[in-house]
């Protein structure tokens, strides 16, 4: 019975993470404030940058907070479920399961025809819960790249590639247990983010990608 409850708690934590991830705040905020679908405007992406270009700073802030909190809340609720239902401390691999499923929920939301965002903000929330120093390093890299290029997609792709590298380096310095699992998880999450930016990569190669602050 204990084993059943433990497995059940893991399944529920994973399903909850995916459903939370599927609550796309770019779509929700745009529908509430403008009665429109953000995916019909600008780049067609259900993310903060497209909301900023389409609706302005106020709605973009709401999207930023909402999508960022999804990753953080998913990890915290997943831990509570395993403790309450499974009756044990969460295993180290639970965080990797939650991180993957909340990302998949955000990028392929069941509530919105499996067409969602690109995962930068939700992954940042996950990283805050799992490894705040790495998130700080990624934030510094992101801001430097944006300042130099004024292209958000370049900064997003850069931090996605840097995530597994910083995770590995920080883990080696700190002697983090299960470092291989943490690094592989970071590699998968970073890979998903880069894959979701493939249209941006094509526009970058064509020289047609928008710069920050420029209306679409």
Coordinates of C-alpha atoms in Angstrom, one line a residue:
X1 CA 0.0 0.0 0.0
X2 CA 2.8 2.4 0.8
X3 CA 4.5 1.7 -2.5
X4 CA 1.1 2.3 -4.3
X5 CA 0.6 5.6 -2.5
X6 CA 4.2 6.7 -3.3
X7 CA 3.7 6.0 -7.0
X8 CA 0.3 7.6 -7.0
X9 CA 1.8 10.8 -5.5
X10 CA 4.5 10.9 -8.2
X11 CA 1.8 10.5 -11.0
X12 CA -0.4 13.2 -9.4
X13 CA 2.6 15.5 -9.1
X14 CA 3.5 15.0 -12.7
X15 CA -0.1 15.5 -14.0
X16 CA -0.5 18.6 -11.8
X17 CA 2.7 20.0 -13.2
X18 CA 1.5 19.5 -16.8
X19 CA -1.9 21.1 -16.1
X20 CA -0.3 24.1 -14.3
X21 CA 2.1 24.5 -17.2
X22 CA -0.9 24.4 -19.6
X23 CA -2.3 27.5 -18.0
X24 CA -0.7 30.0 -20.5
X25 CA -0.9 33.5 -19.0
X26 CA -0.1 35.2 -22.3
X27 CA -3.4 33.7 -23.7
X28 CA -5.3 34.2 -20.5
X29 CA -4.3 37.9 -20.0
X30 CA -4.9 38.8 -23.7
X31 CA -8.3 37.2 -23.6
X32 CA -9.3 39.0 -20.4
X33 CA -7.9 42.4 -21.3
X34 CA -8.3 42.5 -25.1
X35 CA -10.8 39.7 -25.8
X36 CA -8.4 38.4 -28.4
X37 CA -6.1 35.4 -28.9
X38 CA -2.4 36.5 -28.7
X39 CA -1.5 33.8 -31.1
X40 CA -3.4 35.7 -33.9
X41 CA -1.1 38.7 -33.5
X42 CA 2.6 39.6 -33.9
X43 CA 4.8 36.6 -34.0
X44 CA 2.0 34.3 -33.2
X45 CA 3.8 33.1 -30.1
X46 CA 1.9 32.8 -26.8
X47 CA 4.6 34.4 -24.8
X48 CA 5.5 37.6 -22.9
X49 CA 7.5 39.2 -25.6
X50 CA 4.6 39.0 -28.1
X51 CA 2.3 40.4 -25.4
X52 CA 4.7 43.3 -24.8
X53 CA 4.8 44.2 -28.5
X54 CA 1.0 43.7 -29.0
X55 CA -0.6 45.0 -25.7
X56 CA 2.2 46.9 -23.9
X57 CA 4.1 46.8 -20.6
X58 CA 1.2 46.3 -18.1
X59 CA -0.1 43.0 -19.6
X60 CA 3.4 41.8 -20.2
X61 CA 4.2 42.2 -16.5
X62 CA 1.1 40.1 -15.6
X63 CA 2.3 37.4 -18.1
X64 CA 5.8 37.5 -16.7
X65 CA 4.6 37.0 -13.1
X66 CA 2.1 34.3 -14.0
X67 CA 4.3 32.2 -16.2
X68 CA 7.3 32.5 -13.9
X69 CA 5.3 31.4 -10.9
X70 CA 4.0 28.3 -12.8
X71 CA 7.4 26.6 -12.6
X72 CA 8.0 27.5 -9.0
X73 CA 4.5 26.5 -7.8
X74 CA 4.6 23.2 -9.7
X75 CA 7.8 22.2 -7.8
X76 CA 6.4 23.2 -4.4
X77 CA 3.0 21.5 -4.9
X78 CA 4.7 18.4 -6.2
X79 CA 6.8 18.1 -3.1
X80 CA 3.7 18.6 -0.9
X81 CA 1.8 15.9 -2.8
X82 CA 4.6 13.3 -2.3
X83 CA 4.8 14.2 1.4
X84 CA 1.1 14.1 2.1
X85 CA 0.0 11.2 -0.1
X86 CA 3.2 9.3 -0.4
X87 CA 4.1 9.8 3.2
X88 CA 7.8 10.3 2.4
X89 CA 10.3 12.9 1.5
X90 CA 10.3 13.7 -2.3
X91 CA 13.0 11.7 -4.2
X92 CA 15.6 13.8 -6.0
X93 CA 14.3 12.8 -9.4
X94 CA 10.8 14.3 -8.7
X95 CA 12.2 17.7 -9.5
X96 CA 13.3 16.6 -12.9
X97 CA 9.9 15.0 -13.7
X98 CA 8.1 18.2 -12.7
X99 CA 10.5 20.4 -14.6
X100 CA 10.0 18.4 -17.8
X101 CA 6.2 18.2 -17.5
X102 CA 5.5 21.8 -16.6
X103 CA 7.7 22.8 -19.6
X104 CA 5.7 20.4 -21.9
X105 CA 2.5 21.8 -20.5
X106 CA 3.6 25.4 -21.3
X107 CA 4.9 24.6 -24.8
X108 CA 2.1 22.2 -25.7
X109 CA -0.9 23.2 -23.5
X110 CA -3.9 20.8 -23.4
X111 CA -6.2 23.7 -22.8
X112 CA -5.2 25.6 -26.0
X113 CA -4.9 23.1 -28.7
X114 CA -1.3 22.2 -27.8
X115 CA 0.0 25.5 -29.1
X116 CA 1.7 27.5 -26.3
X117 CA 4.8 29.5 -25.5
X118 CA 8.6 28.9 -25.7
X119 CA 9.3 28.1 -22.1
X120 CA 11.8 30.8 -20.9
X121 CA 9.8 32.2 -18.0
X122 CA 8.4 28.9 -16.8
X123 CA 11.8 27.3 -16.9
X124 CA 13.1 30.3 -14.9
X125 CA 10.6 29.5 -12.2
X126 CA 11.7 25.9 -12.0
X127 CA 15.3 26.9 -11.8
X128 CA 14.6 29.3 -9.0
X129 CA 13.0 26.4 -7.0
X130 CA 15.9 24.0 -7.8
X131 CA 19.0 26.1 -8.1
X132 CA 18.8 29.8 -7.4
X133 CA 22.5 30.6 -7.9
X134 CA 22.3 29.1 -11.4
X135 CA 19.3 31.2 -12.2
X136 CA 21.2 34.3 -11.1
X137 CA 24.0 33.5 -13.4
X138 CA 21.6 32.9 -16.3
X139 CA 19.9 36.2 -15.6
X140 CA 23.2 38.1 -15.8
X141 CA 23.9 36.4 -19.1
X142 CA 20.4 37.2 -20.4
X143 CA 20.7 40.8 -19.6
X144 CA 24.2 41.2 -21.1
X145 CA 23.1 39.5 -24.3
X146 CA 19.9 41.7 -24.6
X147 CA 22.0 44.8 -23.9
X148 CA 24.5 43.9 -26.6
X149 CA 22.1 42.6 -29.3
X150 CA 18.6 44.0 -28.3
X151 CA 17.2 40.7 -29.5
X152 CA 15.3 38.8 -26.9
X153 CA 15.4 35.5 -28.8
X154 CA 19.2 35.6 -29.0
X155 CA 19.4 36.0 -25.2
X156 CA 16.8 33.2 -24.7
X157 CA 18.7 30.8 -26.9
X158 CA 22.0 31.7 -25.2
X159 CA 20.8 31.1 -21.7
X160 CA 19.1 27.9 -22.8
X161 CA 22.5 26.7 -24.0
X162 CA 24.2 28.0 -20.9
X163 CA 21.8 26.3 -18.5
X164 CA 23.4 22.8 -18.5
X165 CA 26.9 24.3 -18.5
X166 CA 26.3 26.4 -15.4
X167 CA 24.4 23.5 -13.7
X168 CA 27.4 21.3 -14.3
X169 CA 30.0 23.9 -13.2
X170 CA 28.1 24.9 -10.1
X171 CA 27.5 21.3 -9.1
X172 CA 31.1 20.4 -9.5
X173 CA 32.1 23.4 -7.3
X174 CA 29.5 22.6 -4.7
X175 CA 29.9 18.9 -4.8
X176 CA 26.2 18.5 -5.6
X177 CA 24.8 15.0 -5.3
X178 CA 23.1 13.4 -8.4
X179 CA 24.9 16.0 -10.6
X180 CA 24.6 13.8 -13.7
X181 CA 20.8 13.8 -13.4
X182 CA 20.6 17.5 -12.7
X183 CA 22.9 18.2 -15.7
X184 CA 20.9 15.9 -18.0
X185 CA 17.6 17.5 -16.9
X186 CA 19.1 21.0 -17.6
X187 CA 20.2 19.8 -21.0
X188 CA 16.7 18.5 -21.9
X189 CA 15.0 21.7 -20.7
X190 CA 17.5 23.9 -22.5
X191 CA 17.0 21.7 -25.6
X192 CA 13.3 22.2 -25.5
X193 CA 13.7 26.0 -25.2
X194 CA 16.0 26.1 -28.2
X195 CA 13.7 23.8 -30.3
X196 CA 10.8 26.1 -29.5
X197 CA 12.9 29.0 -30.8
X198 CA 13.5 27.4 -34.2
X199 CA 11.4 29.9 -36.1
X200 CA 13.4 32.7 -34.4
X201 CA 16.6 31.0 -35.5
X202 CA 15.4 31.0 -39.1
X203 CA 14.6 34.7 -38.8
X204 CA 18.0 35.4 -37.3
X205 CA 19.7 33.7 -40.2
X206 CA 17.5 35.7 -42.6
X207 CA 18.2 38.9 -40.7
X208 CA 14.5 39.6 -40.1
X209 CA 14.2 39.0 -36.4
X210 CA 12.7 41.9 -34.4
X211 CA 14.8 43.8 -31.9
X212 CA 13.6 44.6 -28.4
X213 CA 11.2 47.5 -28.2
X214 CA 10.3 47.4 -31.8
X215 CA 6.7 47.0 -32.7
X216 CA 5.9 44.0 -34.9

